Amino acid sequence: WTLIEEKRDKFVKQSLLSDEFIDMMQRNRKPFDLLMSYYQCAIMEIETKFKVLNEEYSLEYDKNPIEGIKSRIKSYDSLLKKIRRKDIPMTLESIEKNITDIAGVRVICSFPADIYEVADSFLRQDDITLLERKDYIQNPKPSGYRSLHLIVQVPIFLQDEKKPVTVEVQFRTIAMDFWASLEHKMRYKKNIPAEQMKYLQDELYDCAEQSAALDKRMQSIRNLIAENKEEEET
Ligand code: GTP
Ligand code: MG
């Protein structure tokens, strides 16, 4: 029994369901769920925008720059972790204001140039407000991470209100997503000795550099093909 109890206690600790959070959820369960549903709606709006763009590109330019779209709502656990890390008040208003990645949309593009083309078309839409732009392709993170991050607001239309909702959009190529997904899987592994950790980080960084080099080569191939096509047509 003690073993089971220990396991349960450990689980509760790990899942971070603090009294404070449980308390807020009980007091504010309905408003909290409502807020989460707004984020879900915002994700639907943003996803549709990218599907429309991809459709237009496929008809007009005979290309599909978007390989896929993945969306997610932040889990309670990681929401709570972040509230603690950023040390912000445990209220709905402050969560809405300070946590900008509750709704996340990831747009996977074919080539690096597609990212900027699709992102620009998206930002030109007059109902999208840009709050923050972080270009980790031009300036990769020390880990080697590459991606273009846009924090935007999109309005959602409720019965008698137009509500702006914040969404984080991450643009990646297939290669950037491949690296980030695998690195993310391995990043939280514990009990690794310090000197081995350094080696693993260096290895991962090198893999990021290599996949960025592949992206560049693929982009050059695509550019050459496009140039030839233009010549053919003129
Ligand atoms: P957070 O407070 O963690 O959101 O950091 P931040 O506000 O500086 O945001 P940032 O622009 O760094 O983006 C955070 C998100 O980008 C994460 O949730 C990941 O999805 C992604 N990300 C950032 N750095 C890395 C990295 O080194 N590896 C992987 N796999 N993903 C990363
Ligand atoms: Mg963030």
PDB file of N, CA, C and O in Angstrom, residues 120-179:
ATOM      1  N   ASP A 120       3.912  36.040 -44.654  1.00  0.00           N
ATOM      2  CA  ASP A 120       3.583  37.389 -45.099  1.00  0.00           C
ATOM      3  C   ASP A 120       2.132  37.485 -45.556  1.00  0.00           C
ATOM      4  O   ASP A 120       1.430  38.439 -45.212  1.00  0.00           O
ATOM      5  N   SER A 121       1.677  36.501 -46.338  1.00  0.00           N
ATOM      6  CA  SER A 121       0.274  36.517 -46.784  1.00  0.00           C
ATOM      7  C   SER A 121      -0.670  36.499 -45.592  1.00  0.00           C
ATOM      8  O   SER A 121      -1.693  37.188 -45.570  1.00  0.00           O
ATOM      9  N   PHE A 122      -0.309  35.701 -44.618  1.00  0.00           N
ATOM     10  CA  PHE A 122      -1.124  35.571 -43.401  1.00  0.00           C
ATOM     11  C   PHE A 122      -1.197  36.905 -42.653  1.00  0.00           C
ATOM     12  O   PHE A 122      -2.276  37.371 -42.277  1.00  0.00           O
ATOM     13  N   LEU A 123      -0.039  37.560 -42.494  1.00  0.00           N
ATOM     14  CA  LEU A 123       0.005  38.809 -41.734  1.00  0.00           C
ATOM     15  C   LEU A 123      -0.658  39.969 -42.463  1.00  0.00           C
ATOM     16  O   LEU A 123      -1.067  40.946 -41.846  1.00  0.00           O
ATOM     17  N   ARG A 124      -0.772  39.855 -43.802  1.00  0.00           N
ATOM     18  CA  ARG A 124      -1.426  40.923 -44.570  1.00  0.00           C
ATOM     19  C   ARG A 124      -2.943  40.926 -44.374  1.00  0.00           C
ATOM     20  O   ARG A 124      -3.611  41.897 -44.687  1.00  0.00           O
ATOM     21  N   GLN A 125      -3.495  39.834 -43.844  1.00  0.00           N
ATOM     22  CA  GLN A 125      -4.950  39.768 -43.657  1.00  0.00           C
ATOM     23  C   GLN A 125      -5.361  40.770 -42.581  1.00  0.00           C
ATOM     24  O   GLN A 125      -4.720  40.860 -41.528  1.00  0.00           O
ATOM     25  N   ASP A 126      -6.438  41.532 -42.867  1.00  0.00           N
ATOM     26  CA  ASP A 126      -6.695  42.704 -42.013  1.00  0.00           C
ATOM     27  C   ASP A 126      -7.342  42.377 -40.660  1.00  0.00           C
ATOM     28  O   ASP A 126      -7.545  43.267 -39.848  1.00  0.00           O
ATOM     29  N   ASP A 127      -7.657  41.126 -40.408  1.00  0.00           N
ATOM     30  CA  ASP A 127      -8.175  40.797 -39.080  1.00  0.00           C
ATOM     31  C   ASP A 127      -7.098  40.175 -38.180  1.00  0.00           C
ATOM     32  O   ASP A 127      -7.356  39.796 -37.048  1.00  0.00           O
ATOM     33  N   ILE A 128      -5.879  40.103 -38.715  1.00  0.00           N
ATOM     34  CA  ILE A 128      -4.777  39.547 -37.929  1.00  0.00           C
ATOM     35  C   ILE A 128      -3.918  40.675 -37.363  1.00  0.00           C
ATOM     36  O   ILE A 128      -3.460  41.538 -38.105  1.00  0.00           O
ATOM     37  N   THR A 129      -3.723  40.669 -36.060  1.00  0.00           N
ATOM     38  CA  THR A 129      -2.852  41.662 -35.415  1.00  0.00           C
ATOM     39  C   THR A 129      -1.596  40.969 -34.910  1.00  0.00           C
ATOM     40  O   THR A 129      -1.679  40.004 -34.146  1.00  0.00           O
ATOM     41  N   LEU A 130      -0.443  41.468 -35.376  1.00  0.00           N
ATOM     42  CA  LEU A 130       0.825  40.883 -34.936  1.00  0.00           C
ATOM     43  C   LEU A 130       1.229  41.471 -33.587  1.00  0.00           C
ATOM     44  O   LEU A 130       1.322  42.685 -33.443  1.00  0.00           O
ATOM     45  N   LEU A 131       1.458  40.608 -32.613  1.00  0.00           N
ATOM     46  CA  LEU A 131       1.916  41.076 -31.297  1.00  0.00           C
ATOM     47  C   LEU A 131       3.427  40.926 -31.159  1.00  0.00           C
ATOM     48  O   LEU A 131       4.097  41.743 -30.560  1.00  0.00           O
ATOM     49  N   GLU A 132       3.961  39.828 -31.714  1.00  0.00           N
ATOM     50  CA  GLU A 132       5.394  39.575 -31.581  1.00  0.00           C
ATOM     51  C   GLU A 132       5.871  38.647 -32.693  1.00  0.00           C
ATOM     52  O   GLU A 132       5.148  37.742 -33.110  1.00  0.00           O
ATOM     53  N   ARG A 133       7.085  38.904 -33.177  1.00  0.00           N
ATOM     54  CA  ARG A 133       7.654  38.060 -34.226  1.00  0.00           C
ATOM     55  C   ARG A 133       9.038  37.634 -33.777  1.00  0.00           C
ATOM     56  O   ARG A 133       9.861  38.474 -33.418  1.00  0.00           O
ATOM     57  N   LYS A 134       9.288  36.312 -33.751  1.00  0.00           N
ATOM     58  CA  LYS A 134      10.619  35.823 -33.372  1.00  0.00           C
ATOM     59  C   LYS A 134      11.134  34.923 -34.479  1.00  0.00           C
ATOM     60  O   LYS A 134      10.554  33.872 -34.747  1.00  0.00           O
ATOM     61  N   ASP A 135      12.208  35.368 -35.119  1.00  0.00           N
ATOM     62  CA  ASP A 135      12.729  34.605 -36.250  1.00  0.00           C
ATOM     63  C   ASP A 135      13.922  33.762 -35.809  1.00  0.00           C
ATOM     64  O   ASP A 135      15.067  34.199 -35.850  1.00  0.00           O
ATOM     65  N   TYR A 136      13.620  32.531 -35.400  1.00  0.00           N
ATOM     66  CA  TYR A 136      14.681  31.600 -35.012  1.00  0.00           C
ATOM     67  C   TYR A 136      15.253  30.860 -36.225  1.00  0.00           C
ATOM     68  O   TYR A 136      15.954  29.871 -36.064  1.00  0.00           O
ATOM     69  N   ILE A 137      14.917  31.331 -37.423  1.00  0.00           N
ATOM     70  CA  ILE A 137      15.573  30.764 -38.616  1.00  0.00           C
ATOM     71  C   ILE A 137      16.798  31.640 -38.907  1.00  0.00           C
ATOM     72  O   ILE A 137      17.902  31.134 -39.076  1.00  0.00           O
ATOM     73  N   GLN A 138      16.570  32.964 -38.900  1.00  0.00           N
ATOM     74  CA  GLN A 138      17.697  33.898 -39.042  1.00  0.00           C
ATOM     75  C   GLN A 138      18.611  33.842 -37.819  1.00  0.00           C
ATOM     76  O   GLN A 138      19.819  33.948 -37.932  1.00  0.00           O
ATOM     77  N   ASN A 139      17.990  33.692 -36.646  1.00  0.00           N
ATOM     78  CA  ASN A 139      18.750  33.625 -35.395  1.00  0.00           C
ATOM     79  C   ASN A 139      18.391  32.366 -34.614  1.00  0.00           C
ATOM     80  O   ASN A 139      17.564  32.423 -33.690  1.00  0.00           O
ATOM     81  N   PRO A 140      19.004  31.241 -34.965  1.00  0.00           N
ATOM     82  CA  PRO A 140      18.663  29.979 -34.285  1.00  0.00           C
ATOM     83  C   PRO A 140      18.955  30.055 -32.785  1.00  0.00           C
ATOM     84  O   PRO A 140      19.830  30.817 -32.356  1.00  0.00           O
ATOM     85  N   LYS A 141      18.199  29.267 -32.006  1.00  0.00           N
ATOM     86  CA  LYS A 141      18.439  29.225 -30.556  1.00  0.00           C
ATOM     87  C   LYS A 141      19.761  28.494 -30.283  1.00  0.00           C
ATOM     88  O   LYS A 141      20.227  27.720 -31.121  1.00  0.00           O
ATOM     89  N   PRO A 142      20.359  28.688 -29.113  1.00  0.00           N
ATOM     90  CA  PRO A 142      21.622  28.000 -28.790  1.00  0.00           C
ATOM     91  C   PRO A 142      21.513  26.479 -28.927  1.00  0.00           C
ATOM     92  O   PRO A 142      22.502  25.811 -29.229  1.00  0.00           O
ATOM     93  N   SER A 143      20.311  25.942 -28.747  1.00  0.00           N
ATOM     94  CA  SER A 143      20.115  24.494 -28.904  1.00  0.00           C
ATOM     95  C   SER A 143      20.253  24.048 -30.355  1.00  0.00           C
ATOM     96  O   SER A 143      20.510  22.885 -30.639  1.00  0.00           O
ATOM     97  N   GLY A 144      20.062  25.019 -31.288  1.00  0.00           N
ATOM     98  CA  GLY A 144      20.055  24.683 -32.701  1.00  0.00           C
ATOM     99  C   GLY A 144      18.656  24.819 -33.292  1.00  0.00           C
ATOM    100  O   GLY A 144      18.463  24.714 -34.501  1.00  0.00           O
ATOM    101  N   TYR A 145      17.682  25.074 -32.419  1.00  0.00           N
ATOM    102  CA  TYR A 145      16.263  25.169 -32.819  1.00  0.00           C
ATOM    103  C   TYR A 145      16.023  26.255 -33.867  1.00  0.00           C
ATOM    104  O   TYR A 145      16.512  27.367 -33.744  1.00  0.00           O
ATOM    105  N   ARG A 146      15.266  25.880 -34.898  1.00  0.00           N
ATOM    106  CA  ARG A 146      14.903  26.837 -35.948  1.00  0.00           C
ATOM    107  C   ARG A 146      13.393  26.822 -36.176  1.00  0.00           C
ATOM    108  O   ARG A 146      12.789  25.747 -36.218  1.00  0.00           O
ATOM    109  N   SER A 147      12.839  27.996 -36.365  1.00  0.00           N
ATOM    110  CA  SER A 147      11.394  28.125 -36.580  1.00  0.00           C
ATOM    111  C   SER A 147      11.066  29.611 -36.628  1.00  0.00           C
ATOM    112  O   SER A 147      11.819  30.415 -36.073  1.00  0.00           O
ATOM    113  N   LEU A 148       9.999  29.984 -37.314  1.00  0.00           N
ATOM    114  CA  LEU A 148       9.535  31.376 -37.253  1.00  0.00           C
ATOM    115  C   LEU A 148       8.301  31.415 -36.360  1.00  0.00           C
ATOM    116  O   LEU A 148       7.333  30.700 -36.613  1.00  0.00           O
ATOM    117  N   HIS A 149       8.372  32.220 -35.283  1.00  0.00           N
ATOM    118  CA  HIS A 149       7.250  32.293 -34.348  1.00  0.00           C
ATOM    119  C   HIS A 149       6.523  33.626 -34.496  1.00  0.00           C
ATOM    120  O   HIS A 149       7.157  34.671 -34.466  1.00  0.00           O
ATOM    121  N   LEU A 150       5.211  33.563 -34.652  1.00  0.00           N
ATOM    122  CA  LEU A 150       4.397  34.775 -34.655  1.00  0.00           C
ATOM    123  C   LEU A 150       3.369  34.664 -33.535  1.00  0.00           C
ATOM    124  O   LEU A 150       2.656  33.666 -33.448  1.00  0.00           O
ATOM    125  N   ILE A 151       3.333  35.669 -32.687  1.00  0.00           N
ATOM    126  CA  ILE A 151       2.236  35.746 -31.717  1.00  0.00           C
ATOM    127  C   ILE A 151       1.232  36.726 -32.306  1.00  0.00           C
ATOM    128  O   ILE A 151       1.583  37.888 -32.563  1.00  0.00           O
ATOM    129  N   VAL A 152       0.018  36.260 -32.573  1.00  0.00           N
ATOM    130  CA  VAL A 152      -0.987  37.105 -33.218  1.00  0.00           C
ATOM    131  C   VAL A 152      -2.293  37.099 -32.433  1.00  0.00           C
ATOM    132  O   VAL A 152      -2.506  36.229 -31.578  1.00  0.00           O
ATOM    133  N   GLN A 153      -3.123  38.074 -32.749  1.00  0.00           N
ATOM    134  CA  GLN A 153      -4.487  38.055 -32.246  1.00  0.00           C
ATOM    135  C   GLN A 153      -5.437  37.922 -33.417  1.00  0.00           C
ATOM    136  O   GLN A 153      -5.256  38.570 -34.447  1.00  0.00           O
ATOM    137  N   VAL A 154      -6.441  37.052 -33.234  1.00  0.00           N
ATOM    138  CA  VAL A 154      -7.469  36.870 -34.257  1.00  0.00           C
ATOM    139  C   VAL A 154      -8.818  37.048 -33.565  1.00  0.00           C
ATOM    140  O   VAL A 154      -9.010  36.571 -32.449  1.00  0.00           O
ATOM    141  N   PRO A 155      -9.758  37.781 -34.207  1.00  0.00           N
ATOM    142  CA  PRO A 155     -11.060  37.928 -33.548  1.00  0.00           C
ATOM    143  C   PRO A 155     -11.918  36.676 -33.731  1.00  0.00           C
ATOM    144  O   PRO A 155     -11.883  36.062 -34.795  1.00  0.00           O
ATOM    145  N   ILE A 156     -12.645  36.324 -32.697  1.00  0.00           N
ATOM    146  CA  ILE A 156     -13.682  35.305 -32.892  1.00  0.00           C
ATOM    147  C   ILE A 156     -15.025  35.976 -32.608  1.00  0.00           C
ATOM    148  O   ILE A 156     -15.121  36.852 -31.750  1.00  0.00           O
ATOM    149  N   PHE A 157     -16.026  35.578 -33.375  1.00  0.00           N
ATOM    150  CA  PHE A 157     -17.320  36.251 -33.274  1.00  0.00           C
ATOM    151  C   PHE A 157     -18.272  35.444 -32.414  1.00  0.00           C
ATOM    152  O   PHE A 157     -18.653  34.334 -32.780  1.00  0.00           O
ATOM    153  N   LEU A 158     -18.636  36.017 -31.264  1.00  0.00           N
ATOM    154  CA  LEU A 158     -19.556  35.350 -30.347  1.00  0.00           C
ATOM    155  C   LEU A 158     -20.947  35.964 -30.557  1.00  0.00           C
ATOM    156  O   LEU A 158     -21.114  36.852 -31.376  1.00  0.00           O
ATOM    157  N   GLN A 159     -21.911  35.486 -29.780  1.00  0.00           N
ATOM    158  CA  GLN A 159     -23.306  35.932 -29.984  1.00  0.00           C
ATOM    159  C   GLN A 159     -23.429  37.447 -30.071  1.00  0.00           C
ATOM    160  O   GLN A 159     -24.050  37.968 -30.985  1.00  0.00           O
ATOM    161  N   ASP A 160     -22.835  38.137 -29.085  1.00  0.00           N
ATOM    162  CA  ASP A 160     -22.957  39.596 -29.169  1.00  0.00           C
ATOM    163  C   ASP A 160     -21.646  40.282 -28.808  1.00  0.00           C
ATOM    164  O   ASP A 160     -21.602  41.265 -28.106  1.00  0.00           O
ATOM    165  N   GLU A 161     -20.574  39.670 -29.281  1.00  0.00           N
ATOM    166  CA  GLU A 161     -19.268  40.217 -28.951  1.00  0.00           C
ATOM    167  C   GLU A 161     -18.251  39.729 -29.972  1.00  0.00           C
ATOM    168  O   GLU A 161     -18.351  38.623 -30.493  1.00  0.00           O
ATOM    169  N   LYS A 162     -17.283  40.612 -30.249  1.00  0.00           N
ATOM    170  CA  LYS A 162     -16.151  40.205 -31.088  1.00  0.00           C
ATOM    171  C   LYS A 162     -14.958  40.159 -30.147  1.00  0.00           C
ATOM    172  O   LYS A 162     -14.587  41.171 -29.568  1.00  0.00           O
ATOM    173  N   LYS A 163     -14.388  38.972 -29.998  1.00  0.00           N
ATOM    174  CA  LYS A 163     -13.348  38.823 -28.983  1.00  0.00           C
ATOM    175  C   LYS A 163     -11.990  38.506 -29.616  1.00  0.00           C
ATOM    176  O   LYS A 163     -11.852  37.518 -30.335  1.00  0.00           O
ATOM    177  N   PRO A 164     -10.981  39.363 -29.342  1.00  0.00           N
ATOM    178  CA  PRO A 164      -9.649  39.042 -29.859  1.00  0.00           C
ATOM    179  C   PRO A 164      -9.008  37.934 -29.014  1.00  0.00           C
ATOM    180  O   PRO A 164      -9.041  37.994 -27.786  1.00  0.00           O
ATOM    181  N   VAL A 165      -8.445  36.931 -29.691  1.00  0.00           N
ATOM    182  CA  VAL A 165      -7.830  35.802 -28.984  1.00  0.00           C
ATOM    183  C   VAL A 165      -6.390  35.640 -29.460  1.00  0.00           C
ATOM    184  O   VAL A 165      -6.101  35.756 -30.655  1.00  0.00           O
ATOM    185  N   THR A 166      -5.492  35.415 -28.518  1.00  0.00           N
ATOM    186  CA  THR A 166      -4.066  35.306 -28.842  1.00  0.00           C
ATOM    187  C   THR A 166      -3.686  33.879 -29.227  1.00  0.00           C
ATOM    188  O   THR A 166      -4.072  32.924 -28.557  1.00  0.00           O
ATOM    189  N   VAL A 167      -2.934  33.770 -30.314  1.00  0.00           N
ATOM    190  CA  VAL A 167      -2.493  32.452 -30.799  1.00  0.00           C
ATOM    191  C   VAL A 167      -1.005  32.510 -31.151  1.00  0.00           C
ATOM    192  O   VAL A 167      -0.529  33.517 -31.698  1.00  0.00           O
ATOM    193  N   GLU A 168      -0.261  31.456 -30.824  1.00  0.00           N
ATOM    194  CA  GLU A 168       1.132  31.364 -31.266  1.00  0.00           C
ATOM    195  C   GLU A 168       1.201  30.492 -32.513  1.00  0.00           C
ATOM    196  O   GLU A 168       0.755  29.348 -32.493  1.00  0.00           O
ATOM    197  N   VAL A 169       1.742  31.068 -33.584  1.00  0.00           N
ATOM    198  CA  VAL A 169       1.886  30.298 -34.825  1.00  0.00           C
ATOM    199  C   VAL A 169       3.369  30.025 -35.063  1.00  0.00           C
ATOM    200  O   VAL A 169       4.177  30.956 -35.077  1.00  0.00           O
ATOM    201  N   GLN A 170       3.712  28.776 -35.208  1.00  0.00           N
ATOM    202  CA  GLN A 170       5.101  28.395 -35.489  1.00  0.00           C
ATOM    203  C   GLN A 170       5.192  27.884 -36.921  1.00  0.00           C
ATOM    204  O   GLN A 170       4.454  26.985 -37.299  1.00  0.00           O
ATOM    205  N   PHE A 171       6.097  28.470 -37.694  1.00  0.00           N
ATOM    206  CA  PHE A 171       6.326  28.015 -39.071  1.00  0.00           C
ATOM    207  C   PHE A 171       7.643  27.249 -39.123  1.00  0.00           C
ATOM    208  O   PHE A 171       8.671  27.757 -38.663  1.00  0.00           O
ATOM    209  N   ARG A 172       7.603  26.069 -39.695  1.00  0.00           N
ATOM    210  CA  ARG A 172       8.818  25.260 -39.831  1.00  0.00           C
ATOM    211  C   ARG A 172       8.836  24.563 -41.180  1.00  0.00           C
ATOM    212  O   ARG A 172       7.778  24.292 -41.748  1.00  0.00           O
ATOM    213  N   THR A 173      10.026  24.222 -41.650  1.00  0.00           N
ATOM    214  CA  THR A 173      10.101  23.304 -42.785  1.00  0.00           C
ATOM    215  C   THR A 173       9.989  21.880 -42.223  1.00  0.00           C
ATOM    216  O   THR A 173      10.040  21.686 -41.001  1.00  0.00           O
ATOM    217  N   ILE A 174       9.863  20.912 -43.119  1.00  0.00           N
ATOM    218  CA  ILE A 174       9.797  19.512 -42.672  1.00  0.00           C
ATOM    219  C   ILE A 174      11.069  19.170 -41.895  1.00  0.00           C
ATOM    220  O   ILE A 174      11.029  18.503 -40.867  1.00  0.00           O
ATOM    221  N   ALA A 175      12.209  19.683 -42.387  1.00  0.00           N
ATOM    222  CA  ALA A 175      13.494  19.384 -41.737  1.00  0.00           C
ATOM    223  C   ALA A 175      13.561  20.011 -40.345  1.00  0.00           C
ATOM    224  O   ALA A 175      14.021  19.381 -39.394  1.00  0.00           O
ATOM    225  N   MET A 176      13.107  21.255 -40.214  1.00  0.00           N
ATOM    226  CA  MET A 176      13.115  21.921 -38.900  1.00  0.00           C
ATOM    227  C   MET A 176      12.192  21.187 -37.928  1.00  0.00           C
ATOM    228  O   MET A 176      12.489  21.040 -36.744  1.00  0.00           O
ATOM    229  N   ASP A 177      11.058  20.721 -38.446  1.00  0.00           N
ATOM    230  CA  ASP A 177      10.085  20.027 -37.592  1.00  0.00           C
ATOM    231  C   ASP A 177      10.590  18.652 -37.173  1.00  0.00           C
ATOM    232  O   ASP A 177      10.390  18.223 -36.035  1.00  0.00           O
ATOM    233  N   PHE A 178      11.265  17.996 -38.104  1.00  0.00           N
ATOM    234  CA  PHE A 178      11.874  16.692 -37.821  1.00  0.00           C
ATOM    235  C   PHE A 178      12.851  16.822 -36.650  1.00  0.00           C
ATOM    236  O   PHE A 178      12.774  16.092 -35.664  1.00  0.00           O
ATOM    237  N   TRP A 179      13.735  17.818 -36.735  1.00  0.00           N
ATOM    238  CA  TRP A 179      14.734  18.016 -35.672  1.00  0.00           C
ATOM    239  C   TRP A 179      14.050  18.375 -34.351  1.00  0.00           C
ATOM    240  O   TRP A 179      14.317  17.775 -33.313  1.00  0.00           O
TER     241      TRP A 179
END
